[in-house]
Coordinates of C-alpha atoms in Angstrom, one line a residue:
M15 CA -0.2 -0.2 -0.2
I16 CA 0.6 3.7 -0.9
P17 CA 0.2 6.7 2.1
R18 CA -2.8 7.8 2.0
V19 CA -3.0 11.0 -0.8
R20 CA -6.1 12.6 -1.0
A21 CA -6.8 12.3 -5.3
P22 CA -6.4 15.6 -7.3
E23 CA -10.3 16.7 -9.0
L24 CA -11.6 15.9 -11.9
P25 CA -11.6 18.6 -14.2
Q26 CA -15.3 19.1 -15.2
N27 CA -13.7 21.0 -18.8
Y28 CA -12.7 18.7 -20.4
P29 CA -14.7 15.9 -22.7
W30 CA -16.8 13.1 -21.0
L31 CA -18.2 10.1 -22.7
N32 CA -20.5 7.2 -21.4
T33 CA -22.1 9.8 -19.2
E34 CA -24.6 13.0 -19.9
I35 CA -22.4 15.2 -17.3
P36 CA -19.2 15.0 -16.1
L37 CA -18.0 13.1 -12.5
S38 CA -16.7 14.5 -9.7
L39 CA -14.6 12.6 -6.9
K40 CA -16.3 14.9 -4.4
Q41 CA -19.9 14.0 -6.3
L42 CA -18.6 10.3 -5.6
K43 CA -17.4 10.3 -2.1
G44 CA -18.9 7.0 -0.7
R45 CA -17.6 5.3 -3.6
V46 CA -14.3 3.0 -4.0
V47 CA -13.7 4.7 -7.8
I48 CA -10.4 3.2 -10.5
L49 CA -9.0 5.4 -13.2
D50 CA -7.8 3.6 -16.1
F51 CA -5.7 5.5 -17.8
W52 CA -5.4 3.9 -20.7
T53 CA -5.0 4.7 -24.8
Y54 CA -7.2 2.5 -27.6
C55 CA -4.3 1.8 -29.7
C56 CA -2.6 -0.2 -26.2
I57 CA -3.0 -3.8 -26.7
N58 CA -2.4 -4.4 -22.9
C59 CA -5.1 -1.5 -21.9
L60 CA -7.5 -3.5 -24.3
H61 CA -6.4 -6.6 -21.9
I62 CA -7.5 -5.0 -18.1
L63 CA -11.0 -4.7 -20.2
P64 CA -12.6 -7.2 -19.4
D65 CA -11.3 -7.5 -15.9
L66 CA -12.8 -3.9 -14.9
K67 CA -16.3 -4.9 -16.2
Y68 CA -16.0 -8.3 -13.9
L69 CA -15.3 -5.9 -11.0
E70 CA -18.1 -3.2 -11.9
Q71 CA -20.7 -6.1 -12.6
K72 CA -19.8 -8.1 -8.7
Y73 CA -19.0 -4.3 -6.9
Q74 CA -21.4 -2.3 -9.2
D75 CA -23.2 -0.9 -6.2
S76 CA -19.9 0.5 -4.8
L77 CA -17.6 0.9 -7.0
T78 CA -17.0 3.3 -10.1
V79 CA -14.3 2.5 -13.3
I80 CA -13.6 5.9 -14.4
G81 CA -11.6 5.5 -18.1
V82 CA -9.3 8.7 -18.4
H83 CA -7.9 8.6 -22.2
S84 CA -4.6 9.9 -22.4
A85 CA -3.5 9.4 -26.3
K86 CA -0.1 8.2 -27.6
F87 CA -0.8 8.7 -31.0
D88 CA -2.5 11.9 -32.5
N89 CA -4.8 10.8 -34.3
E90 CA -6.1 8.9 -30.8
K91 CA -6.1 12.7 -29.6
E92 CA -9.8 13.4 -31.3
T93 CA -12.7 13.1 -29.3
E94 CA -14.9 11.2 -32.0
N95 CA -12.0 8.4 -32.5
I96 CA -12.0 7.4 -28.9
R97 CA -15.9 7.5 -29.0
Q98 CA -15.5 4.8 -32.0
A99 CA -13.5 2.7 -29.7
I100 CA -15.7 3.0 -26.5
L101 CA -18.5 1.7 -29.2
R102 CA -15.7 -1.2 -30.5
Y103 CA -14.2 -2.4 -27.3
N104 CA -17.9 -2.2 -25.6
I105 CA -17.1 0.3 -22.7
E106 CA -19.1 0.6 -20.4
H107 CA -18.2 3.2 -17.9
P108 CA -17.0 7.0 -18.2
V109 CA -14.0 8.1 -20.2
L110 CA -12.8 11.9 -19.3
V111 CA -10.5 12.6 -22.6
D112 CA -7.4 14.2 -21.1
I113 CA -6.4 16.8 -22.8
N114 CA -2.4 17.3 -23.1
F115 CA -1.7 14.5 -20.5
R116 CA -2.9 17.2 -17.5
V117 CA -4.6 14.2 -15.2
W118 CA -1.3 11.6 -16.5
Q119 CA 0.3 14.2 -14.8
E120 CA -1.6 15.0 -11.5
Y121 CA -1.4 12.0 -11.1
A122 CA 2.5 10.7 -11.6
V123 CA 1.1 8.1 -14.1
R124 CA 4.2 6.5 -15.9
A125 CA 2.8 3.7 -18.1
W126 CA -0.3 2.7 -19.9
P127 CA -2.4 0.6 -18.7
T128 CA -2.3 2.3 -14.9
L129 CA -5.0 2.0 -12.2
M130 CA -5.3 4.4 -9.6
V131 CA -7.5 3.3 -6.3
I132 CA -8.8 6.0 -4.3
D133 CA -11.0 5.1 -1.6
P134 CA -15.0 6.4 -0.2
Q135 CA -13.2 9.3 1.6
T136 CA -11.1 10.2 -1.9
Y137 CA -7.4 9.7 -1.4
V138 CA -6.0 7.4 -3.3
V139 CA -5.2 4.7 -1.3
N140 CA -3.1 2.2 -4.8
Y141 CA -1.6 1.9 -7.7
F142 CA -0.9 -1.0 -10.4
S143 CA 0.4 -1.1 -13.8
G144 CA 0.2 -3.1 -16.7
E145 CA -1.6 -6.8 -16.8
G146 CA -3.2 -9.1 -14.5
H147 CA -4.0 -8.1 -12.0
R148 CA -7.8 -8.2 -11.1
D149 CA -7.7 -10.7 -8.2
V150 CA -5.7 -8.3 -5.5
L151 CA -7.8 -5.5 -7.0
D152 CA -10.6 -7.8 -6.3
Q153 CA -9.4 -8.4 -3.1
L154 CA -8.4 -4.8 -1.7
I155 CA -12.0 -3.6 -2.7
E156 CA -13.6 -5.9 -0.8
K157 CA -11.8 -4.3 2.3
L158 CA -11.3 -1.3 0.9
I159 CA -16.3 -1.6 1.4
H160 CA -15.6 -3.9 4.6
E161 CA -13.7 -0.9 6.3
H162 CA -15.9 1.8 5.2
R163 CA -19.4 0.3 5.6
E164 CA -18.0 0.0 9.3
K165 CA -16.8 3.7 9.3
G166 CA -20.5 4.3 8.1
T167 CA -18.1 5.8 5.1
I168 CA -19.6 4.1 2.2
N169 CA -22.8 4.8 0.0
F170 CA -24.4 1.4 -2.0
R171 CA -26.5 2.9 -5.2
E172 CA -25.3 2.7 -8.4
L173 CA -24.7 4.9 -10.6
S174 CA -26.8 5.7 -13.9
L175 CA -25.2 6.7 -17.3
T176 CA -25.9 7.6 -21.2
L177 CA -23.7 5.3 -22.7
E178 CA -22.1 6.1 -26.0
K179 CA -23.7 2.9 -27.5
Q180 CA -27.0 3.8 -26.8
R181 CA -26.6 6.8 -28.2
Q182 CA -25.0 5.4 -31.2
P183 CA -26.3 1.2 -31.2
L184 CA -23.7 -0.9 -33.7
I185 CA -26.7 -1.8 -36.3
T186 CA -25.2 -1.3 -39.4
P187 CA -24.3 -4.7 -41.0
L188 CA -21.0 -4.8 -40.7
A189 CA -19.7 -3.0 -37.5
F190 CA -15.8 -2.5 -36.9
P191 CA -14.0 -4.9 -40.0
G192 CA -11.2 -5.7 -38.1
K193 CA -9.9 -7.9 -41.4
V194 CA -10.6 -9.3 -45.1
L195 CA -9.3 -11.6 -47.3
A196 CA -9.7 -11.9 -51.2
T197 CA -9.8 -15.3 -52.6
P198 CA -10.5 -17.5 -55.5
A199 CA -13.7 -18.5 -53.7
G200 CA -15.3 -15.1 -52.0
L201 CA -14.5 -12.5 -49.8
F202 CA -13.8 -13.5 -46.2
I203 CA -15.1 -10.4 -43.4
A204 CA -13.7 -10.3 -40.1
D205 CA -17.1 -8.8 -39.0
S206 CA -15.1 -8.0 -35.9
G207 CA -17.5 -5.6 -33.9
H208 CA -20.8 -8.4 -34.4
H209 CA -18.0 -11.3 -33.6
R210 CA -18.9 -13.8 -36.6
L211 CA -17.4 -13.8 -40.8
V212 CA -19.3 -13.8 -43.5
M213 CA -18.5 -14.7 -46.8
S214 CA -19.1 -13.3 -50.1
S215 CA -18.6 -13.0 -53.7
L216 CA -15.8 -10.4 -54.4
D217 CA -18.8 -8.2 -55.8
G218 CA -21.0 -8.5 -52.8
E219 CA -23.1 -11.6 -52.7
V220 CA -23.6 -13.2 -49.5
F221 CA -22.8 -16.5 -49.8
H222 CA -22.7 -18.0 -45.8
I223 CA -22.5 -15.9 -42.2
I224 CA -20.6 -17.7 -39.6
G225 CA -21.6 -17.7 -36.0
T226 CA -24.2 -16.3 -34.2
G227 CA -23.1 -12.5 -33.9
K228 CA -22.5 -13.1 -30.7
S229 CA -19.5 -13.1 -28.6
G230 CA -18.3 -16.4 -26.9
F231 CA -16.1 -18.9 -27.8
T232 CA -18.3 -22.0 -28.7
D233 CA -17.6 -24.8 -32.0
G234 CA -19.7 -26.5 -33.8
D235 CA -22.7 -25.9 -37.3
F236 CA -21.9 -22.6 -38.5
R237 CA -25.4 -21.1 -37.1
E238 CA -24.3 -21.8 -33.1
A239 CA -20.0 -20.9 -33.7
Q240 CA -19.3 -17.9 -32.0
F241 CA -16.2 -15.8 -32.3
S242 CA -14.9 -13.1 -30.0
A243 CA -13.9 -10.1 -31.8
P244 CA -11.8 -11.8 -34.9
Q245 CA -9.3 -10.3 -36.9
G246 CA -6.9 -12.3 -39.1
M247 CA -7.6 -15.1 -41.3
A248 CA -5.7 -17.7 -44.1
Y249 CA -7.0 -19.5 -46.0
D250 CA -6.5 -23.5 -47.9
A251 CA -7.7 -23.6 -51.4
E252 CA -7.7 -27.0 -52.1
N253 CA -9.6 -28.3 -48.5
Q254 CA -11.9 -25.7 -48.4
I255 CA -10.5 -24.7 -45.2
L256 CA -10.5 -21.3 -43.4
Y257 CA -8.1 -20.6 -40.7
V258 CA -8.9 -17.2 -37.8
A259 CA -7.9 -15.6 -35.6
D260 CA -10.2 -15.8 -32.6
T261 CA -8.8 -12.6 -31.1
E262 CA -10.1 -11.8 -27.7
N263 CA -11.1 -15.4 -27.5
H264 CA -6.9 -16.3 -27.3
A265 CA -7.5 -18.9 -30.0
L266 CA -7.2 -19.6 -33.7
R267 CA -10.5 -21.4 -35.4
R268 CA -10.6 -23.5 -38.3
V269 CA -13.2 -23.0 -40.9
D270 CA -14.3 -26.0 -43.0
I271 CA -16.6 -24.1 -45.7
K272 CA -17.4 -27.6 -47.2
R273 CA -18.7 -28.7 -43.9
Q274 CA -19.6 -25.6 -42.4
V275 CA -18.4 -26.1 -39.2
V276 CA -16.1 -24.7 -37.0
E277 CA -13.6 -26.1 -35.0
T278 CA -10.9 -24.5 -32.5
I279 CA -7.2 -25.6 -32.8
A280 CA -4.8 -23.8 -31.4
G281 CA -4.9 -21.8 -27.9
T282 CA -7.3 -22.6 -24.7
G283 CA -9.0 -19.3 -24.7
E284 CA -7.3 -17.9 -21.5
Q285 CA -4.9 -15.4 -22.3
S286 CA -1.2 -16.4 -21.8
H287 CA 1.3 -13.9 -19.7
N288 CA 4.5 -15.9 -21.2
T289 CA 5.8 -13.7 -23.1
R290 CA 8.8 -15.8 -23.2
P291 CA 10.4 -18.0 -26.0
H292 CA 8.4 -21.4 -25.8
S293 CA 6.4 -24.2 -27.1
G294 CA 4.1 -26.8 -27.2
A295 CA 0.9 -28.7 -27.8
A296 CA -2.0 -26.0 -29.6
L297 CA -4.9 -27.3 -27.8
E298 CA -3.1 -26.6 -25.0
T299 CA -0.7 -23.8 -24.5
A300 CA -2.6 -20.4 -23.9
I301 CA -2.2 -17.8 -26.5
N302 CA -2.4 -13.9 -26.5
S303 CA -3.8 -11.6 -28.8
P304 CA -3.3 -13.2 -32.5
W305 CA -4.4 -10.6 -34.4
D306 CA -3.3 -11.8 -38.5
L307 CA -1.9 -15.5 -40.1
E308 CA -0.3 -16.6 -43.1
K309 CA -0.5 -20.0 -44.1
I310 CA 2.4 -21.0 -46.3
E311 CA 2.2 -24.9 -47.3
N312 CA 1.7 -27.1 -43.6
I313 CA 2.7 -23.5 -41.5
L314 CA 0.1 -21.7 -40.2
F315 CA 2.3 -18.1 -39.0
I316 CA 1.0 -15.5 -36.4
A317 CA 1.4 -12.5 -35.4
M318 CA 0.7 -12.3 -31.9
A319 CA -0.3 -8.7 -31.2
G320 CA -0.2 -9.8 -27.7
N321 CA 3.3 -11.3 -26.7
H322 CA 4.8 -9.0 -29.3
Q323 CA 6.4 -12.2 -31.1
I324 CA 5.4 -13.8 -34.2
W325 CA 4.6 -17.3 -34.0
Q326 CA 3.6 -21.1 -36.0
L327 CA 1.6 -23.3 -35.9
D328 CA 2.2 -26.5 -37.4
L329 CA -0.7 -28.1 -39.4
E330 CA 0.7 -31.6 -39.2
S331 CA 2.0 -32.5 -35.6
H332 CA -1.1 -29.4 -34.8
I333 CA 2.8 -27.8 -32.2
I334 CA 3.1 -23.8 -31.7
K335 CA 5.2 -22.3 -30.6
T336 CA 7.8 -18.9 -31.1
Y337 CA 9.5 -18.0 -34.0
A338 CA 11.2 -14.8 -33.7
G339 CA 10.5 -11.3 -31.2
T340 CA 12.0 -12.1 -28.1
G341 CA 8.9 -11.2 -26.2
G342 CA 10.6 -7.2 -25.3
E343 CA 8.6 -4.6 -27.0
G344 CA 10.2 -2.9 -28.6
C345 CA 11.6 -2.2 -32.5
V346 CA 15.4 -4.4 -32.7
D347 CA 16.8 -6.1 -35.5
G348 CA 18.8 -8.8 -36.1
N349 CA 18.8 -13.1 -34.9
F350 CA 15.0 -14.2 -34.2
T351 CA 16.7 -14.7 -30.4
E352 CA 17.5 -10.9 -30.1
S353 CA 14.6 -9.1 -32.3
A354 CA 12.0 -7.7 -30.1
F355 CA 8.5 -6.4 -31.9
A356 CA 5.7 -4.2 -30.2
Q357 CA 2.6 -5.2 -31.3
P358 CA 2.5 -6.7 -34.4
S359 CA -0.7 -6.7 -36.2
G360 CA -1.1 -7.2 -39.5
I361 CA 1.3 -10.2 -41.7
T362 CA 2.4 -11.2 -45.5
T363 CA 4.7 -12.4 -47.1
D364 CA 6.9 -12.9 -50.4
G365 CA 7.5 -16.7 -50.2
K366 CA 11.1 -15.2 -49.0
E367 CA 10.0 -12.8 -46.4
L368 CA 6.9 -12.9 -43.8
F369 CA 6.2 -8.8 -44.8
I370 CA 5.2 -7.8 -40.8
A371 CA 2.7 -4.2 -39.5
D372 CA 4.3 -3.3 -36.5
S373 CA 1.1 -1.0 -35.2
E374 CA 2.7 0.3 -32.3
I375 CA 6.7 0.9 -33.7
S376 CA 4.8 3.0 -36.6
S377 CA 7.2 -0.4 -39.2
I378 CA 7.1 -2.6 -41.2
R379 CA 9.5 -4.9 -40.6
G380 CA 11.3 -8.2 -42.4
V381 CA 11.3 -11.9 -41.4
Q382 CA 13.4 -13.9 -43.0
L383 CA 11.5 -18.0 -44.0
L384 CA 14.9 -19.4 -42.4
E385 CA 15.4 -21.3 -39.0
T386 CA 18.2 -18.8 -38.6
G387 CA 16.9 -16.3 -40.6
K388 CA 17.1 -12.7 -39.6
V389 CA 14.5 -9.4 -39.0
R390 CA 14.7 -5.8 -41.3
T391 CA 13.2 -2.7 -41.1
V392 CA 12.1 -2.4 -44.2
C393 CA 10.8 1.3 -43.3
G394 CA 9.8 3.4 -40.0
G395 CA 11.3 4.8 -37.7
G396 CA 11.3 2.3 -35.3
F397 CA 10.9 3.6 -31.9
L398 CA 7.7 3.9 -29.8
F399 CA 7.3 7.8 -30.1
D400 CA 8.7 7.8 -34.0
F401 CA 5.6 8.1 -36.2
G402 CA 4.2 11.0 -38.4
D403 CA 2.5 11.3 -41.6
I404 CA 6.1 11.8 -43.7
D405 CA 6.6 9.7 -47.8
G406 CA 9.9 8.6 -48.3
K407 CA 13.0 6.1 -48.0
Y408 CA 13.5 3.4 -44.7
F409 CA 14.0 5.0 -41.5
D410 CA 13.2 8.8 -42.9
V411 CA 9.2 7.1 -43.7
R412 CA 7.0 8.3 -40.9
L413 CA 3.5 6.0 -40.4
Q414 CA 1.1 6.2 -37.6
H415 CA 0.4 3.2 -35.6
C416 CA 0.0 0.6 -39.3
L417 CA -2.2 -2.1 -39.0
D418 CA -1.9 -4.3 -42.2
V419 CA 0.3 -4.9 -45.0
E420 CA -0.7 -6.9 -48.0
Y421 CA 2.5 -8.3 -50.4
F422 CA 1.4 -7.8 -54.3
K423 CA 2.7 -7.5 -57.2
N424 CA 6.1 -6.8 -56.0
N425 CA 5.5 -3.9 -53.9
L426 CA 3.4 -3.3 -50.1
W427 CA 0.3 -2.6 -49.9
V428 CA 0.3 -0.5 -46.2
A429 CA -2.7 0.0 -44.1
D430 CA -1.6 3.8 -42.4
T431 CA -4.2 3.5 -40.2
Y432 CA -4.0 6.5 -37.8
N433 CA -3.3 8.6 -41.3
H434 CA -6.4 7.0 -42.9
K435 CA -4.7 6.4 -45.5
I436 CA -3.7 3.6 -47.4
K437 CA 0.4 3.7 -49.0
L438 CA 3.0 1.6 -51.3
V439 CA 6.2 0.8 -49.5
N440 CA 8.6 -1.3 -52.1
P441 CA 10.1 -4.6 -50.0
S442 CA 13.4 -3.7 -51.6
T443 CA 14.1 -0.1 -51.8
G444 CA 12.3 1.1 -48.6
N445 CA 10.6 3.3 -50.9
C446 CA 6.8 5.0 -49.5
Q447 CA 4.3 6.9 -50.9
T448 CA 0.8 7.1 -50.7
V449 CA -1.6 5.9 -52.8
V450 CA -5.1 6.8 -52.0
G451 CA -6.6 8.9 -49.0
D452 CA -6.3 12.8 -48.4
G453 CA -5.4 12.2 -44.9
S454 CA -8.5 13.4 -43.2
A455 CA -11.5 10.8 -41.2
G456 CA -14.2 10.4 -43.4
L457 CA -16.4 8.3 -46.0
Q458 CA -15.3 9.3 -50.0
N459 CA -15.5 8.0 -53.1
G460 CA -13.9 8.7 -55.8
Q461 CA -9.8 8.3 -57.1
G462 CA -6.0 8.0 -55.6
K463 CA -5.7 11.3 -53.2
N464 CA -9.1 12.3 -53.5
T465 CA -10.9 9.8 -51.2
R466 CA -11.1 9.7 -47.5
F467 CA -11.2 6.1 -45.1
F468 CA -11.6 5.9 -41.1
E469 CA -8.6 4.3 -39.8
P470 CA -8.2 1.3 -42.9
S471 CA -7.3 -2.2 -40.9
G472 CA -7.5 -4.8 -43.1
L473 CA -5.9 -5.0 -46.3
S474 CA -6.1 -7.8 -49.1
A475 CA -5.7 -7.8 -53.5
I476 CA -6.8 -9.9 -56.0
D477 CA -6.6 -9.6 -59.5
S478 CA -6.7 -6.1 -60.2
Y479 CA -8.6 -4.8 -56.6
L480 CA -7.5 -3.9 -53.3
Y481 CA -10.2 -4.7 -50.9
I482 CA -10.1 -2.4 -47.9
S483 CA -11.8 -3.0 -44.5
D484 CA -12.8 0.4 -43.9
T485 CA -13.2 -0.5 -40.1
N486 CA -14.5 3.0 -38.5
N487 CA -16.5 3.5 -41.2
H488 CA -17.7 -0.1 -40.7
V489 CA -17.8 -0.4 -44.4
I490 CA -15.8 -2.5 -47.1
R491 CA -13.7 -0.6 -49.6
R492 CA -12.1 -1.8 -53.0
V493 CA -9.3 0.1 -55.5
D494 CA -9.5 -0.2 -58.9
L495 CA -5.4 -1.0 -59.1
D496 CA -5.1 0.6 -62.5
T497 CA -7.6 4.3 -62.3
L498 CA -7.1 4.4 -58.8
E499 CA -11.1 4.8 -58.0
V500 CA -12.5 3.8 -54.7
T501 CA -15.9 2.4 -54.5
T502 CA -17.7 1.0 -51.4
L503 CA -19.1 -2.6 -51.9
Q504 CA -23.0 -3.3 -50.7
F505 CA -23.8 -6.3 -49.7
P506 CA -27.5 -6.8 -50.2
G507 CA -29.2 -8.9 -47.3
L508 CA -26.4 -8.5 -45.0
C509 CA -27.3 -7.1 -41.8
A510 CA -26.7 -6.7 -38.0
P511 CA -27.3 -9.8 -36.0
N512 CA -31.0 -9.7 -34.5
M513 CA -32.0 -6.8 -37.0
C514 CA -33.8 -8.3 -39.6
V515 CA -36.9 -10.5 -39.2
C516 CA -35.3 -13.0 -41.6
Q517 CA -32.2 -13.7 -42.0
L518 CA -30.4 -14.8 -44.8
I519 CA -29.7 -18.7 -44.9
C520 CA -26.4 -19.9 -45.0
R521 CA -26.2 -22.6 -48.4

């Protein structure tokens, strides 16, 4: 326990979300308060959201959680973008937009995430940085409630809030689509916000809806299977098998298109906290927020965002193991055993190298497909706070939280997510140029740089088209690579789960 210090009051003139009015510690006196200092790009910040939800529900009459959003990236400073993150991650507690790190500095915070615990008499009694503190927090909250019940200084009452999801329900046909995969068999879409997959033709005719649309972890046929915020996919055309990174279930799933069945092939459903390189039987080894997949022969390569590593799954032996990365967060080139990544979120290959969208360091990395290979930086600054929007070569390039990369026709297409752009990178020279998107968040069709996206995070190319998951616009965009004309794909008959009287029947 730290010495009791009076908690600084929260600013009332800053933007607040998930509440009609600003909240003050004076108003919340008599309740336990947890301030969650977070930024929405941060995988560690996302990992503690289930813990906070558990505590909020257990102590709903005596605990208030307040998210204090202290932005890392420039794009995260925009209130509307924070609102979208609240909707995407189903955050149900009030969120204060911490302009210029004022609250962060007043509470002497040093890392994301940090949880500051305030007792019912508005004193800071403890704080925790990083993940994995649910049980300790649970015990501390219970102890504080017991102590202040005996003192008569606790106020048991539920707090009434107006949530952003009540103001803006997710009723669009797609909700925050993460990744997209274009194949000769059709288009696969990770409909992440609806916790399901959609398979359509390359022109938008829907073939299958895979999953109930409700977050869960259930194997079975397409109508009963459940996912939790699925992301990257890889397709085995010969056997009609789709492999899926089931991100928030910390699992890999196998979707048999012919049999219309989903099964788990890796992960236990629990998040791993082991960052050291290791291996084991796939179904007995816990993994950590797999974000994207690339299949090469019988090996499935995994961008393991939560571990800051690249992993591989042998589809014959069913052994899963670390391929590259120490587990430390950073940008270190060199041998696999000494290299470091920072939240790798996209993966692709030219057959000789894996190329990685290394989001937290806003860089593109190359990973050799050799047992004793090396890791290199293709372009980008390479440090956690080296980001921006600068075209150029190698280390002069500045990206902003790039979430996907696609190798196609000798070049790398990059979803420069927080710059709302798609860029083209030469993997040999490191030259990077903006191709589509003017850099402003929006939904605008057109040609080349006279177009707009809103945090695009998934890419896949086939024939002469590039398909884009335009995540915060809840749509799939298509770029004609001959003309750079951007259009928005339509999916007739597709609707949000439980929104249609007659749901589309899978065929």
